[in-house]
């Protein structure tokens, strides 16, 4: 079995770690404070030792304050590490607004966050065996529209042409694992049916037996800056490359299958 070093044991990375450990892999993860069985990110000797023994390296740490902390602190070591596979969890936000059009991995990088665009390009350039996974909105257990409906935080926004892509956290793990035997490349990991967020709210409310939130303008909804930014871009994300080159297909091809699995669990 392999040894995966994961920088940043967040939601998606922790899910991947559980999948790998269930297969007998050794997984070493970093966190800011070294909680649990992880290594503190700034515990340099321990991180460098893990880099020397890891067969696979993944960073799920987004840039903060304009910089990628993993590349800044450990980029040189990752570049020469003996691992045979390196991955980076990026964002489909690097594509920027497409006016609802489809985007694939050949689309220009013009996202509104220059630090995210720069980090995506820097990981690609770090070494020849890096795979970059561009992810849309992530959902899964404890982090879905069902939770927001139950907590009274769901909104229906009156922007009828707004389209989003999304991906179940289990399908991210599946795509990363599939890439271990595939070519290093850039891969969009998204479901097969981009759609308006209101469709998820309506479906979830029907399944939970909850009244629909009132339809509001984006100003009336009083959204946080982060939530407003979610509605600032409009695109459909194509996933064909991962299907062709990795033999990957989403276990949850639409939000219906994904949310139904969460209701069952």
Coordinates of C-alpha atoms in Angstrom, one line a residue:
X1 CA 0.0 0.0 0.0
X2 CA 1.0 3.6 -0.5
X3 CA 1.8 6.4 1.9
X4 CA -0.1 9.7 1.3
X5 CA 1.0 13.0 2.8
X6 CA -1.9 15.5 2.7
X7 CA -1.3 19.2 3.4
X8 CA -4.4 20.5 5.0
X9 CA -6.8 17.9 6.4
X10 CA -10.0 19.8 5.6
X11 CA -13.4 18.5 4.6
X12 CA -12.5 16.9 1.2
X13 CA -9.0 15.8 2.2
X14 CA -10.2 14.1 5.4
X15 CA -12.8 12.2 3.4
X16 CA -10.1 11.0 1.0
X17 CA -7.9 10.0 4.0
X18 CA -10.6 7.8 5.4
X19 CA -11.1 6.1 2.0
X20 CA -7.3 5.4 1.7
X21 CA -6.9 4.2 5.2
X22 CA -9.8 1.8 4.6
X23 CA -7.7 0.4 1.8
X24 CA -4.7 -0.1 4.0
X25 CA -2.8 3.0 3.1
X26 CA -0.7 5.0 5.5
X27 CA -1.9 8.7 5.6
X28 CA -0.1 11.5 7.2
X29 CA -1.9 14.9 7.3
X30 CA -1.0 18.4 8.4
X31 CA -3.1 20.9 10.2
X32 CA -2.4 24.3 11.6
X33 CA -2.3 23.1 15.2
X34 CA -1.3 19.4 14.9
X35 CA -4.6 18.2 16.3
X36 CA -5.3 14.5 16.7
X37 CA -2.9 12.4 14.8
X38 CA -1.9 15.1 12.4
X39 CA 1.4 17.0 12.1
X40 CA 1.4 20.8 12.8
X41 CA 2.1 22.6 9.5
X42 CA 5.0 24.5 10.9
X43 CA 6.6 21.4 12.4
X44 CA 9.2 21.4 9.7
X45 CA 11.4 18.4 10.6
X46 CA 8.4 16.1 10.8
X47 CA 6.9 17.4 7.6
X48 CA 10.2 17.0 5.7
X49 CA 10.5 13.5 7.0
X50 CA 7.0 12.7 5.8
X51 CA 7.9 14.2 2.4
X52 CA 10.9 11.8 2.1
X53 CA 8.8 8.7 2.8
X54 CA 5.5 9.6 1.0
X55 CA 4.7 7.8 -2.2
X56 CA 1.9 10.3 -2.9
X57 CA 1.6 14.0 -1.9
X58 CA -1.6 16.1 -2.0
X59 CA -2.2 19.7 -1.1
X60 CA -5.7 20.9 -0.3
X61 CA -4.6 24.2 1.2
X62 CA -6.0 27.2 -0.7
X63 CA -4.0 30.4 -0.9
X64 CA -4.5 32.9 2.0
X65 CA -3.6 36.6 2.0
X66 CA -2.4 36.3 -1.6
X67 CA 0.0 33.4 -1.0
X68 CA 0.1 29.6 -1.1
X69 CA 1.6 28.6 2.2
X70 CA 2.5 25.1 1.2
X71 CA 4.5 26.3 -1.8
X72 CA 6.1 29.1 0.2
X73 CA 7.3 26.8 3.0
X74 CA 7.7 23.4 1.4
X75 CA 7.6 24.0 -2.4
X76 CA 11.3 23.3 -2.9
X77 CA 11.1 20.1 -0.9
X78 CA 8.0 18.9 -2.7
X79 CA 9.7 19.6 -6.1
X80 CA 12.4 17.0 -5.3
X81 CA 10.5 14.6 -3.1
X82 CA 10.7 10.9 -4.3
X83 CA 6.9 10.5 -4.4
X84 CA 5.6 9.3 -7.8
X85 CA 2.4 11.3 -7.6
X86 CA 1.6 14.8 -6.6
X87 CA -1.8 16.4 -6.6
X88 CA -3.4 19.8 -5.8
X89 CA -7.1 20.6 -5.1
X90 CA -7.8 23.8 -6.9
X91 CA -11.1 25.5 -7.8
X92 CA -13.2 25.9 -10.9
X93 CA -13.3 29.6 -9.7
X94 CA -10.1 30.0 -11.8
X95 CA -12.3 30.1 -14.9
X96 CA -14.2 33.1 -13.7
X97 CA -17.7 34.1 -15.1
X98 CA -18.6 32.3 -18.3
X99 CA -22.1 33.7 -18.6
X100 CA -23.6 30.2 -18.1
X101 CA -21.5 28.6 -20.9
X102 CA -19.7 25.3 -20.5
X103 CA -16.0 25.4 -19.5
X104 CA -13.5 22.6 -19.8
X105 CA -9.8 22.5 -18.8
X106 CA -8.7 24.4 -21.9
X107 CA -10.7 27.5 -20.8
X108 CA -8.6 30.6 -20.0
X109 CA -7.8 31.4 -16.4
X110 CA -9.5 34.6 -15.5
X111 CA -11.0 34.1 -12.1
X112 CA -11.6 37.1 -9.8
X113 CA -9.0 35.8 -7.3
X114 CA -5.5 36.3 -8.6
X115 CA -4.0 34.3 -5.7
X116 CA -6.1 31.3 -6.7
X117 CA -5.1 31.6 -10.3
X118 CA -1.4 31.9 -9.5
X119 CA -1.4 29.0 -7.1
X120 CA -3.1 26.8 -9.7
X121 CA -0.4 27.7 -12.3
X122 CA 2.4 27.3 -9.8
X123 CA 1.4 23.8 -8.8
X124 CA 1.3 22.8 -12.5
X125 CA 4.8 24.2 -13.0
X126 CA 6.3 22.6 -9.8
X127 CA 7.1 19.2 -11.4
X128 CA 6.0 17.1 -14.3
X129 CA 3.8 14.6 -12.4
X130 CA 1.4 17.0 -10.8
X131 CA -2.3 16.6 -11.3
X132 CA -4.5 19.6 -10.6
X133 CA -8.1 18.9 -9.6
X134 CA -10.5 21.9 -10.2
X135 CA -13.5 21.6 -8.0
X136 CA -16.9 23.4 -8.0
X137 CA -19.2 23.6 -5.0
X138 CA -18.5 20.7 -2.6
X139 CA -21.3 19.0 -0.7
X140 CA -21.6 15.8 1.4
X141 CA -22.5 14.6 4.9
X142 CA -23.0 17.6 7.2
X143 CA -22.4 20.1 4.4
X144 CA -25.3 20.3 2.0
X145 CA -28.4 22.2 1.2
X146 CA -30.3 19.8 3.5
X147 CA -28.3 21.1 6.5
X148 CA -29.0 24.7 5.4
X149 CA -32.7 24.0 5.1
X150 CA -32.8 22.3 8.5
X151 CA -31.0 25.2 10.0
X152 CA -33.2 27.9 8.3
X153 CA -30.3 29.2 6.3
X154 CA -31.5 28.2 2.8
X155 CA -32.4 30.9 0.3
X156 CA -34.1 31.0 -3.0
X157 CA -32.6 33.8 -5.1
X158 CA -34.4 35.3 -8.1
X159 CA -31.7 35.0 -10.7
X160 CA -33.3 32.5 -13.1
X161 CA -30.3 32.3 -15.5
X162 CA -27.8 31.5 -12.8
X163 CA -26.2 28.0 -13.2
X164 CA -23.8 26.2 -10.9
X165 CA -21.8 23.0 -10.9
X166 CA -21.2 21.0 -7.8
X167 CA -19.6 17.7 -6.7
X168 CA -20.2 15.2 -3.9
X169 CA -17.2 14.8 -1.6
X170 CA -17.1 11.1 -2.3
X171 CA -16.6 11.8 -6.0
X172 CA -13.6 14.0 -5.3
X173 CA -12.0 11.1 -3.5
X174 CA -12.9 8.8 -6.3
X175 CA -11.4 11.1 -8.9
X176 CA -8.2 11.5 -6.9
X177 CA -7.8 7.8 -6.4
X178 CA -8.5 7.1 -10.1
X179 CA -5.7 9.5 -11.1
X180 CA -3.1 7.4 -9.3
X181 CA -3.0 5.2 -12.4
X182 CA -3.7 7.9 -14.9
X183 CA -1.7 10.6 -16.6
X184 CA -0.8 13.8 -14.7
X185 CA -3.0 16.5 -16.0
X186 CA -5.7 19.1 -15.1
X187 CA -9.0 17.6 -14.2
X188 CA -12.4 19.1 -13.5
X189 CA -14.2 16.9 -11.0
X190 CA -17.9 17.9 -11.2
X191 CA -21.2 16.2 -11.5
X192 CA -23.1 15.8 -14.8
X193 CA -26.0 18.2 -14.3
X194 CA -25.2 21.9 -13.6
X195 CA -28.3 23.7 -12.4
X196 CA -29.7 26.6 -10.5
X197 CA -29.3 26.4 -6.7
X198 CA -33.0 26.9 -6.3
X199 CA -33.6 23.5 -7.7
X200 CA -31.7 22.0 -4.8
X201 CA -33.6 24.1 -2.3
X202 CA -36.9 23.0 -3.8
X203 CA -36.0 19.3 -4.0
X204 CA -34.6 19.3 -0.5
X205 CA -37.6 21.1 1.0
X206 CA -39.9 18.5 -0.7
X207 CA -37.9 15.6 0.7
X208 CA -37.7 17.1 4.2
X209 CA -41.4 18.3 4.2
X210 CA -40.3 21.8 4.8
X211 CA -42.0 25.0 3.4
X212 CA -40.1 26.7 0.6
X213 CA -38.1 29.8 1.5
X214 CA -39.6 33.0 -0.1
X215 CA -38.1 33.9 -3.5
X216 CA -35.9 37.0 -2.9
X217 CA -33.6 39.3 -4.8
X218 CA -29.9 38.9 -3.9
X219 CA -30.1 42.2 -2.0
X220 CA -33.3 41.2 -0.1
X221 CA -31.6 37.9 1.0
X222 CA -29.0 39.8 3.1
X223 CA -26.3 37.3 2.0
X224 CA -22.8 37.4 3.4
X225 CA -20.0 38.6 1.1
X226 CA -18.9 35.0 0.6
X227 CA -22.4 34.0 -0.3
X228 CA -22.9 36.9 -2.6
X229 CA -19.6 36.0 -4.4
X230 CA -21.1 32.6 -5.0
X231 CA -23.7 34.3 -7.3
X232 CA -21.2 36.5 -9.0
X233 CA -20.2 33.8 -11.5
X234 CA -22.2 31.7 -13.8
X235 CA -20.8 28.6 -15.6
X236 CA -21.3 24.9 -16.4
X237 CA -18.3 22.8 -15.7
X238 CA -17.5 19.9 -18.1
X239 CA -16.0 16.7 -16.6
X240 CA -15.2 14.8 -19.8
X241 CA -11.4 14.7 -19.5
X242 CA -11.5 12.9 -16.1
X243 CA -14.0 10.4 -17.6
X244 CA -11.8 9.8 -20.7
X245 CA -8.4 9.7 -19.2
X246 CA -9.1 8.3 -15.7
X247 CA -12.1 6.1 -16.3
X248 CA -13.8 8.1 -13.5
X249 CA -17.5 8.8 -13.4
X250 CA -19.3 10.4 -10.6
X251 CA -21.1 8.0 -8.2
X252 CA -23.6 10.8 -7.8
X253 CA -24.1 12.2 -11.3
X254 CA -26.7 14.7 -10.2
X255 CA -27.7 16.4 -7.0
X256 CA -30.7 14.1 -6.8
X257 CA -28.6 11.0 -6.2
X258 CA -26.2 12.8 -3.9
X259 CA -28.9 14.4 -1.7
X260 CA -30.9 11.1 -1.6
X261 CA -27.9 9.3 -0.2
X262 CA -27.6 12.0 2.5
X263 CA -31.2 11.6 3.4
X264 CA -30.8 7.8 3.7
X265 CA -27.8 8.2 5.9

